[in-house]
Amino acid sequence: MTGPIRITVSKTAGSVPREAGTQMLVWADRIAGTIGGGTLEWDAMTEARKMLAENRDHLTRTIPLGPALGQCCGGSVTLTWEQAETLTEPAKRPLWIYGAGHVGRAIVHTIAPLPDFDITWIDTGADRFPETDITTLVAKDPVTAVKHAPDNAEHLILTYSHDIDLALCHAILSRPFASAGLIGSATKWARFKSRLAALGHSHASISRIACPIGDPSLGKHPAAIALGVATAMISAQNSAIKDNAG
């Protein structure tokens, strides 16, 4: 067998190191990715290399982490080993970020390494972006970009202009979206809620916009705001996964 073995966490129960869908590739002399779990991963890699040596191409096994491996997690993991050349690309959450200032840059820097998000970064000029591999969109009027976002996009509004921020809120509320967050103080949000209501949006609709974003207890430094935003987004995703599993 010449190709690598792909190990997939295909099912989980209870407390486990990584969620279902996590993958890694194993060759005779190297690996890519991680399924976590220390002993779990080491034993899974050993099994994959035995499969390579014995020319076997498929295996599924359910492993109780406590009884089988002596791990403290207490749950169980079902692993699938199969011959495959690549990792399966997981479905990503479209995240549209408006504004490439200090906070926008901090949020992108924090969230971009996470595997769950497909970021589109919008601002009014190419010179406002740092050098980046993130998809950037230059729009003289960022509001015109909103119509191109998918219906399940999450939006973060962080521009240099309150007028642009308000227009973006109006545009996002006028179409389908998954979630939206706006940087700002309680005073700014009170004014925005009044103006959005005057534009015809209901209280229930307006309340879908989170403002302020992040965790105010962490402070106002861009990195602190970014940490709070990323934590909230990951927590929301994990809650949704648990609800769906229930």
XYZ file of N, CA and C in Angstrom:
738
model
N 0.853 -1.187 0.000
C 0.000 0.000 0.000
C 0.897 1.248 0.000
N 0.672 2.151 -0.936
C 1.550 3.319 -1.049
C 0.977 4.568 -0.390
N -0.348 4.698 -0.389
C -0.959 5.891 0.169
C -1.049 5.832 1.677
N -1.346 6.958 2.313
C -1.482 6.987 3.767
C -2.811 6.406 4.227
N -2.911 6.223 5.530
C -4.157 5.824 6.164
C -4.762 7.066 6.820
N -6.038 7.299 6.541
C -6.754 8.389 7.186
C -7.524 7.838 8.379
N -7.323 8.447 9.529
C -8.046 8.066 10.736
C -9.094 9.137 11.001
N -10.340 8.722 11.169
C -11.444 9.650 11.402
C -12.144 9.305 12.704
N -12.384 10.327 13.517
C -13.258 10.155 14.676
C -14.682 10.152 14.125
N -15.255 8.981 13.955
C -16.547 8.880 13.276
C -17.731 8.988 14.217
N -17.520 8.717 15.522
C -18.605 8.815 16.486
C -18.011 8.985 17.872
N -18.690 9.731 18.730
C -18.229 9.917 20.101
C -19.392 9.754 21.072
N -19.052 9.456 22.315
C -20.033 9.414 23.398
C -19.335 9.851 24.678
N -19.996 10.699 25.447
C -19.411 11.159 26.694
C -18.257 12.122 26.476
N -17.382 12.201 27.463
C -16.246 13.125 27.417
C -15.126 12.516 26.582
N -14.729 13.238 25.523
C -13.718 12.738 24.589
C -12.770 13.870 24.205
N -11.556 13.529 23.701
C -10.575 14.577 23.371
C -10.992 15.482 22.220
N -11.552 14.913 21.154
C -11.919 15.704 19.969
C -13.292 15.277 19.488
N -13.934 16.167 18.715
C -15.289 15.929 18.252
C -15.310 15.020 17.025
N -16.507 14.470 16.744
C -16.684 13.635 15.555
C -16.349 14.436 14.308
N -15.705 13.788 13.352
C -15.280 14.435 12.118
C -13.808 14.798 12.114
N -13.157 14.794 13.277
C -11.725 15.093 13.356
C -10.931 13.998 12.652
N -9.879 14.393 11.917
C -9.122 13.437 11.117
C -7.621 13.663 11.224
N -6.888 12.636 10.865
C -5.449 12.758 10.674
C -5.018 11.772 9.606
N -3.883 12.024 8.978
C -3.288 11.117 8.001
C -2.025 10.527 8.591
N -1.799 9.236 8.321
C -0.621 8.548 8.841
C 0.102 7.844 7.692
N 1.374 8.187 7.529
C 2.269 7.475 6.629
C 3.224 6.634 7.474
N 4.067 5.881 6.833
C 5.042 5.079 7.573
C 6.034 5.953 8.327
N 6.292 7.168 7.815
C 7.349 8.001 8.395
C 6.897 9.385 8.844
N 5.585 9.691 8.737
C 5.133 11.029 9.133
C 3.627 11.021 9.336
N 3.125 12.129 9.876
C 1.680 12.274 10.081
C 1.268 13.687 9.675
N -0.031 13.875 9.512
C -0.609 15.212 9.299
C -1.918 15.254 10.066
N -2.127 16.339 10.814
C -3.339 16.465 11.606
C -3.214 15.739 12.937
N -4.265 15.792 13.726
C -4.277 15.132 15.027
C -5.711 14.812 15.437
N -5.888 13.642 16.057
C -7.189 13.307 16.636
C -7.164 13.495 18.150
N -5.998 13.879 18.703
C -5.884 14.167 20.127
C -5.948 12.922 20.985
N -5.819 13.152 22.287
C -6.031 12.060 23.217
C -4.793 11.323 23.672
N -3.585 11.760 23.274
C -2.381 11.126 23.788
C -2.289 9.662 23.410
N -2.587 8.784 24.360
C -2.505 7.339 24.125
C -3.430 6.902 23.002
N -4.631 7.504 22.945
C -5.577 7.182 21.872
C -4.931 7.420 20.515
N -4.328 8.576 20.344
C -3.721 8.900 19.057
C -2.519 8.003 18.779
N -1.703 7.764 19.797
C -0.517 6.923 19.600
C -0.915 5.517 19.160
N -1.901 4.933 19.833
C -2.348 3.591 19.469
C -2.983 3.576 18.080
N -3.738 4.644 17.746
C -4.366 4.715 16.424
C -3.310 4.812 15.327
N -2.248 5.570 15.572
C -1.156 5.672 14.604
C -0.453 4.326 14.447
N -0.244 3.619 15.565
C 0.391 2.301 15.501
C -0.434 1.343 14.662
N -1.763 1.364 14.867
C -2.645 0.504 14.085
C -2.590 0.878 12.604
N -2.563 2.173 12.297
C -2.506 2.616 10.905
C -1.228 2.115 10.233
N -0.119 2.148 10.934
C 1.143 1.697 10.341
C 1.174 0.171 10.185
N 0.482 -0.548 11.063
C 0.334 -1.995 10.868
C -0.474 -2.261 9.606
N -1.522 -1.443 9.383
C -2.333 -1.612 8.185
C -1.510 -1.358 6.930
N -0.660 -0.355 6.974
C 0.208 -0.066 5.831
C 1.136 -1.255 5.562
N 1.703 -1.791 6.625
C 2.650 -2.900 6.465
C 1.956 -4.168 5.982
N 0.699 -4.355 6.399
C -0.035 -5.583 6.063
C -0.964 -5.407 4.868
N -0.927 -4.219 4.270
C -1.733 -3.920 3.086
C -3.232 -4.057 3.359
N -3.666 -3.625 4.544
C -5.092 -3.565 4.873
C -5.575 -2.136 4.656
N -6.827 -1.971 4.188
C -7.264 -0.628 3.806
C -8.481 -0.125 4.577
N -9.016 -0.917 5.520
C -10.193 -0.403 6.256
C -10.331 -1.107 7.597
N -10.723 -0.298 8.598
C -10.958 -0.822 9.935
C -11.830 0.169 10.700
N -12.768 -0.343 11.474
C -13.565 0.495 12.378
C -13.552 -0.141 13.758
N -13.345 0.706 14.772
C -13.262 0.176 16.125
C -13.791 1.219 17.108
N -14.587 0.772 18.080
C -15.049 1.637 19.156
C -14.178 1.405 20.380
N -13.659 2.489 20.943
C -12.674 2.388 22.022
C -13.201 3.103 23.262
N -13.471 2.395 24.352
C -13.814 3.046 25.619
C -12.539 3.589 26.252
N -12.459 4.897 26.410
C -11.188 5.519 26.777
C -10.717 5.127 28.166
N -11.644 4.962 29.103
C -11.233 4.592 30.444
C -10.780 3.141 30.527
N -11.676 2.168 30.293
C -11.299 0.753 30.425
C -10.187 0.321 29.474
N -10.210 0.814 28.228
C -9.248 0.326 27.241
C -7.892 1.006 27.358
N -7.895 2.307 27.658
C -6.652 3.071 27.605
C -6.240 3.679 28.940
N -7.099 3.567 29.944
C -6.768 4.157 31.231
C -6.786 5.667 31.228
N -7.535 6.273 30.294
C -7.614 7.723 30.221
C -8.768 8.235 31.070
N -8.644 9.486 31.486
C -9.603 10.058 32.428
C -10.853 10.624 31.765
N -10.874 10.675 30.435
C -12.006 11.311 29.753
C -13.330 10.628 30.098
N -13.314 9.305 30.092
C -14.508 8.568 30.503
C -15.480 8.242 29.397
N -15.297 8.801 28.216
C -16.210 8.540 27.114
C -15.699 7.426 26.222
N -16.284 7.339 25.050
C -15.833 6.357 24.060
C -15.741 7.030 22.699
N -14.855 6.491 21.877
C -14.602 7.043 20.545
C -14.650 5.915 19.531
N -15.382 6.123 18.457
C -15.340 5.198 17.338
C -14.422 5.774 16.275
N -13.388 5.016 15.920
C -12.428 5.443 14.909
C -12.591 4.606 13.653
N -12.399 5.269 12.520
C -12.384 4.584 11.231
C -11.025 4.811 10.584
N -10.372 3.721 10.201
C -9.125 3.781 9.461
C -9.429 3.400 8.012
N -8.934 4.180 7.067
C -9.165 3.852 5.655
C -8.059 4.465 4.808
N -7.793 3.845 3.684
C -6.801 4.403 2.790
C -7.384 5.638 2.116
N -6.684 6.746 2.196
C -7.142 8.004 1.592
C -5.947 8.938 1.475
N -5.937 9.742 0.426
C -4.795 10.613 0.165
C -4.900 11.961 0.865
N -6.120 12.357 1.229
C -6.303 13.696 1.790
C -7.245 13.652 2.981
N -7.205 14.711 3.777
C -8.185 14.912 4.822
C -9.457 15.451 4.203
N -10.594 15.064 4.730
C -11.869 15.580 4.253
C -12.046 17.006 4.744
N -12.303 17.904 3.844
C -12.492 19.307 4.212
C -13.832 19.469 4.919
N -13.825 19.902 6.180
C -15.097 20.063 6.891
C -15.882 21.261 6.372
N -17.189 21.200 6.543
C -18.007 22.366 6.193
C -17.641 23.517 7.112
N -17.443 24.676 6.549
C -17.014 25.831 7.336
C -18.131 26.857 7.474
N -18.077 27.624 8.553
C -19.068 28.672 8.805
C -18.608 29.953 8.107
N -19.406 30.485 7.184
C -19.010 31.742 6.525
C -19.073 32.900 7.511
N -17.959 33.584 7.672
C -17.852 34.717 8.588
C -17.418 35.944 7.804
N -18.287 36.956 7.758
C -17.999 38.189 7.040
C -17.653 39.270 8.060
N -16.465 39.823 7.930
C -15.958 40.825 8.868
C -15.790 42.139 8.115
N -16.456 43.177 8.617
C -16.418 44.495 7.977
C -15.527 45.412 8.815
N -14.376 45.774 8.249
C -13.458 46.667 8.936
C -12.111 46.020 9.186
N -11.042 46.677 8.724
C -9.681 46.148 8.875
C -8.842 47.029 9.787
N -9.508 47.660 10.757
C -8.778 48.433 11.752
C -8.173 47.522 12.810
N -7.805 48.128 13.945
C -7.104 47.358 14.979
C -7.926 46.171 15.476
N -9.220 46.381 15.722
C -10.048 45.295 16.245
C -10.292 44.250 15.170
N -10.574 44.692 13.953
C -10.773 43.746 12.862
C -9.552 42.870 12.646
N -8.372 43.489 12.690
C -7.141 42.716 12.505
C -6.944 41.712 13.644
N -7.245 42.150 14.863
C -7.081 41.254 16.015
C -8.034 40.073 15.924
N -9.268 40.331 15.499
C -10.247 39.243 15.384
C -9.831 38.257 14.298
N -9.415 38.764 13.152
C -8.967 37.879 12.078
C -7.762 37.066 12.534
N -6.817 37.712 13.206
C -5.619 37.022 13.684
C -5.989 35.889 14.640
N -7.034 36.103 15.451
C -7.436 35.110 16.448
C -8.254 33.977 15.835
N -9.165 34.316 14.933
C -10.101 33.319 14.413
C -9.557 32.568 13.197
N -8.725 33.206 12.387
C -8.268 32.573 11.143
C -7.616 31.204 11.345
N -6.839 30.967 12.413
C -6.233 29.633 12.563
C -7.245 28.531 12.883
N -8.441 28.902 13.320
C -9.440 27.895 13.648
C -9.964 27.249 12.366
N -10.218 25.947 12.379
C -10.595 25.262 11.143
C -12.048 25.440 10.751
N -12.848 26.081 11.590
C -14.298 26.067 11.390
C -14.842 27.244 10.593
N -14.008 28.242 10.282
C -14.518 29.473 9.711
C -13.929 29.760 8.332
N -14.791 30.227 7.438
C -14.379 30.700 6.116
C -14.587 32.217 6.114
N -13.496 32.958 6.269
C -13.580 34.399 6.503
C -13.541 35.179 5.189
N -14.450 36.128 5.068
C -14.394 37.154 4.029
C -14.255 38.489 4.745
N -13.223 39.248 4.383
C -12.853 40.466 5.110
C -13.071 41.658 4.183
N -13.901 42.595 4.615
C -14.320 43.701 3.748
C -13.864 45.035 4.311
N -13.326 45.897 3.439
C -13.043 47.286 3.811
C -13.005 48.131 2.538
N -12.811 49.438 2.730
C -12.987 50.389 1.630
C -11.760 50.549 0.741
N -10.607 50.059 1.155
C -9.407 50.213 0.340
C -8.440 49.073 0.556
N -7.714 48.692 -0.494
C -6.761 47.590 -0.385
C -5.658 47.906 0.609
N -5.321 49.188 0.750
C -4.240 49.566 1.658
C -4.626 49.435 3.125
N -5.879 49.178 3.415
C -6.313 49.023 4.799
C -6.064 47.608 5.329
N -5.776 46.664 4.429
C -5.536 45.292 4.849
C -4.043 45.039 5.046
N -3.678 44.238 6.043
C -2.300 43.757 6.115
C -2.091 42.669 5.079
N -0.864 42.241 4.903
C -0.612 41.100 4.029
C -1.254 39.871 4.661
N -2.087 39.167 3.911
C -2.866 38.087 4.501
C -3.266 37.068 3.453
N -3.529 35.843 3.908
C -4.057 34.795 3.033
C -5.578 34.742 3.094
N -6.173 35.573 3.955
C -7.620 35.619 4.087
C -8.234 36.249 2.834
N -9.431 35.784 2.454
C -10.142 36.393 1.338
C -10.538 37.817 1.699
N -10.049 38.797 0.934
C -10.388 40.196 1.182
C -11.257 40.721 0.048
N -12.127 41.651 0.399
C -13.034 42.252 -0.571
C -12.987 43.760 -0.396
N -12.521 44.448 -1.425
C -12.453 45.909 -1.390
C -13.755 46.463 -1.961
N -14.449 47.261 -1.138
C -15.719 47.853 -1.568
C -15.760 49.303 -1.124
N -15.859 50.213 -2.068
C -15.939 51.628 -1.717
C -17.086 51.869 -0.753
N -18.181 51.160 -0.965
C -19.309 51.173 -0.035
C -19.501 49.742 0.461
N -19.025 49.419 1.669
C -19.114 48.035 2.154
C -20.532 47.485 2.201
N -21.523 48.360 2.272
C -22.911 47.903 2.332
C -23.274 47.115 1.076
N -22.685 47.467 -0.046
C -22.996 46.764 -1.294
C -22.514 45.317 -1.266
N -21.570 45.007 -0.354
C -21.049 43.644 -0.279
C -22.015 42.703 0.410
N -22.910 43.235 1.242
C -23.780 42.388 2.062
C -24.617 41.452 1.204
N -25.073 41.923 0.064
C -25.948 41.102 -0.786
C -25.236 39.871 -1.332
N -23.908 39.881 -1.297
C -23.149 38.737 -1.813
C -22.887 37.681 -0.744
N -23.201 37.966 0.507
C -22.973 37.000 1.579
C -23.983 35.871 1.500
N -23.583 34.646 1.825
C -24.561 33.552 1.855
C -25.569 33.751 2.983
N -26.714 33.116 2.860
C -27.780 33.303 3.843
C -27.389 32.828 5.238
N -26.423 31.910 5.320
C -26.011 31.386 6.623
C -24.753 32.074 7.155
N -24.422 33.239 6.594
C -23.218 33.946 7.032
C -23.400 34.555 8.416
N -22.293 34.617 9.147
C -22.219 35.369 10.392
C -21.472 36.664 10.088
N -21.940 37.760 10.652
C -21.405 39.077 10.313
C -20.856 39.767 11.561
N -19.682 40.386 11.419
C -19.110 41.220 12.468
C -18.842 42.595 11.879
N -19.403 43.627 12.508
C -19.348 44.989 11.975
C -18.408 45.812 12.844
N -17.286 46.274 12.228
C -16.209 46.906 12.996
C -15.585 48.058 12.218
N -16.359 48.807 11.467
C -15.765 49.800 10.586
C -15.399 51.078 11.355
N -14.758 51.993 10.627
C -14.313 53.258 11.216
C -15.425 54.301 11.272
N -16.604 53.965 10.750
C -17.674 54.956 10.599
C -18.979 54.451 11.208
N -19.566 55.258 12.102
C -20.870 54.891 12.655
C -21.941 54.865 11.568
N -21.817 55.741 10.581
C -22.798 55.755 9.493
C -22.739 54.446 8.695
N -21.512 53.992 8.409
C -21.367 52.725 7.693
C -21.874 51.576 8.558
N -21.543 51.606 9.844
C -22.006 50.558 10.757
C -23.537 50.453 10.747
N -24.203 51.596 10.831
C -25.670 51.596 10.847
C -26.228 51.059 9.535
N -25.647 51.509 8.424
C -26.121 51.040 7.117
C -25.899 49.540 6.960
N -24.795 49.028 7.493
C -24.547 47.587 7.445
C -25.568 46.823 8.282
N -25.867 47.332 9.474
C -26.897 46.691 10.306
C -28.221 46.632 9.558
N -28.610 47.730 8.934
C -29.863 47.799 8.184
C -29.866 46.784 7.044
N -28.749 46.710 6.311
C -28.669 45.800 5.167
C -28.718 44.341 5.620
N -28.041 44.026 6.700
C -28.013 42.647 7.190
C -29.383 42.233 7.713
N -30.042 43.138 8.440
C -31.373 42.831 8.959
C -32.415 42.703 7.851
N -32.100 43.197 6.678
C -33.044 43.164 5.557
C -32.935 41.890 4.737
N -32.136 40.932 5.187
C -31.929 39.694 4.438
C -31.635 38.565 5.426
N -31.637 37.309 4.970
C -31.318 36.203 5.882
C -29.865 36.252 6.348
N -29.620 35.863 7.610
C -28.269 35.778 8.145
C -28.296 34.866 9.364
N -27.140 34.334 9.728
C -27.062 33.426 10.876
C -26.908 34.183 12.181
N -26.013 35.166 12.205
C -25.802 35.971 13.403
C -25.113 37.260 12.989
N -25.131 38.246 13.886
C -24.471 39.517 13.604
C -23.999 40.134 14.908
N -22.845 40.772 14.849
C -22.298 41.464 16.010
C -21.794 42.828 15.601
N -21.932 43.785 16.489
C -21.554 45.175 16.221
C -20.661 45.671 17.341
N -19.519 46.252 17.002
C -18.678 46.847 18.022
C -19.300 48.168 18.462
N -19.284 48.429 19.756
C -19.847 49.694 20.213
C -20.199 49.691 21.681
N -20.487 50.868 22.172
C -20.883 51.056 23.568
C -22.391 50.884 23.714
N -22.854 50.892 24.965
C -24.287 50.822 25.230
C -25.003 52.039 24.650
N -24.342 53.202 24.704
C -24.942 54.423 24.154
C -25.100 54.323 22.642
N -24.056 53.852 21.975
C -24.128 53.685 20.524
C -25.240 52.714 20.157
N -25.348 51.606 20.883
C -26.346 50.609 20.545
C -27.756 51.131 20.799
N -27.949 51.916 21.848
C -29.273 52.491 22.115
C -29.706 53.375 20.949
N -28.789 54.173 20.425
C -29.105 55.039 19.284
C -29.382 54.204 18.041
N -28.575 53.176 17.830
C -28.771 52.326 16.660
C -30.118 51.613 16.716
N -30.496 51.111 17.876
C -31.779 50.412 17.992
C -32.932 51.339 17.626
N -32.850 52.577 18.070
C -33.896 53.544 17.748
C -33.949 53.813 16.246
N -32.790 53.974 15.647
C -32.738 54.280 14.209
C -33.146 53.071 13.366
N -32.767 51.883 13.799
C -33.159 50.687 13.059
C -34.661 50.452 13.160
N -35.227 50.755 14.316
C -36.684 50.651 14.456
C -37.374 51.627 13.520
N -36.825 52.837 13.406
C -37.399 53.840 12.500
C -37.305 53.399 11.047
N -36.318 52.539 10.751
C -36.166 52.018 9.389
C -37.094 50.827 9.126
N -37.878 50.442 10.138
C -38.890 49.421 9.938
C -38.574 48.049 10.498
N -37.480 47.910 11.231
C -37.112 46.610 11.781
C -37.789 46.392 13.134
N -38.238 45.182 13.376
C -38.911 44.861 14.630
C -37.905 44.731 15.761
N -38.417 44.807 16.991
C -37.555 44.636 18.157
C -36.894 43.259 18.148
N -37.662 42.220 17.782
C -37.122 40.860 17.747
C -35.990 40.739 16.738
N -36.160 41.378 15.591
C -35.127 41.334 14.566
C -33.877 42.081 15.021
N -34.065 43.277 15.560
C -32.935 44.092 16.007
C -32.151 43.377 17.105
N -32.856 42.663 17.962
C -32.205 41.996 19.089
C -31.298 40.854 18.646
N -31.357 40.466 17.390
C -30.456 39.433 16.887
C -29.037 39.956 16.708
N -28.861 41.267 16.704
C -27.526 41.846 16.616
C -26.952 41.956 18.025
N -25.785 41.386 18.242
C -25.113 41.457 19.542
C -24.264 42.721 19.606
N -24.484 43.526 20.621
C -23.690 44.730 20.835
C -23.710 45.052 22.323
N -22.572 45.205 22.962
C -21.211 45.105 22.403
C -20.846 43.651 22.103
N -19.778 43.467 21.348
C -19.298 42.127 21.043
C -18.194 41.751 22.021
N -17.952 40.459 22.119
C -16.895 39.984 23.002
C -17.358 39.896 24.434
N -16.420 40.018 25.344
C -16.675 39.940 26.778
C -16.154 41.216 27.417
N -17.032 42.170 27.771
C -16.580 43.446 28.331
C -15.678 43.296 29.555
N -15.818 42.195 30.297
C -14.990 42.013 31.491
C -13.519 41.805 31.153
N -13.230 41.455 29.897
C -11.842 41.252 29.483
C -11.134 42.558 29.146
N -11.893 43.639 28.991
C -11.298 44.926 28.657
C -11.521 45.308 27.208
N -10.961 46.467 26.840
C -11.209 47.037 25.520
C -10.019 46.940 24.569
N -8.946 46.313 24.995
C -7.816 46.125 24.083
C -8.280 45.264 22.907
N -7.835 45.573 21.680
C -8.270 44.784 20.520
C -8.085 43.282 20.702
N -6.969 42.872 21.287
C -6.738 41.438 21.486
C -7.735 40.855 22.475
N -8.107 41.636 23.494
C -9.086 41.171 24.479
C -10.469 41.055 23.850
N -10.827 42.030 23.015
C -12.103 41.956 22.308
C -12.121 40.733 21.400
N -11.018 40.508 20.683
C -10.935 39.361 19.776
C -11.072 38.049 20.525
N -10.443 37.963 21.691
C -10.540 36.742 22.493
C -11.978 36.492 22.915
N -12.672 37.541 23.344
C -14.064 37.393 23.743
C -14.959 36.995 22.588
N -14.727 37.598 21.423
C -15.531 37.271 20.237
C -15.318 35.815 19.832
N -14.064 35.393 19.764
C -13.776 34.013 19.359
C -14.377 33.021 20.345
N -14.260 33.318 21.634
C -14.820 32.426 22.654
C -16.332 32.297 22.502
N -16.997 33.434 22.281
C -18.454 33.411 22.124
C -18.864 32.612 20.895
N -18.127 32.743 19.803
C -18.487 32.036 18.580
C -18.264 30.535 18.722
N -17.167 30.157 19.375
C -16.910 28.732 19.588
C -17.946 28.146 20.536
N -18.288 28.884 21.596
C -19.282 28.411 22.557
C -20.634 28.205 21.892
N -21.013 29.151 21.014
C -22.286 29.025 20.316
C -22.296 27.790 19.423
N -21.178 27.539 18.762
C -21.094 26.360 17.899
C -21.182 25.079 18.719
N -20.459 25.024 19.838
C -20.476 23.826 20.666
C -21.864 23.573 21.255
N -22.568 24.638 21.610
C -23.932 24.483 22.126
C -24.857 23.918 21.054
N -24.693 24.405 19.823
C -25.507 23.909 18.723
C -25.241 22.435 18.455
N -23.952 22.035 18.550
C -23.604 20.630 18.330
C -24.258 19.755 19.393
N -24.211 20.210 20.658
C -24.816 19.438 21.743
C -26.336 19.348 21.572
N -26.966 20.454 21.153
C -28.411 20.440 20.940
C -28.785 19.462 19.846
N -28.006 19.457 18.762
C -28.287 18.545 17.656
C -28.066 17.086 18.054
N -27.044 16.879 18.908
C -26.756 15.514 19.345
C -27.844 15.006 20.279
N -28.466 15.953 21.036
C -29.528 15.555 21.963
C -30.809 15.246 21.257
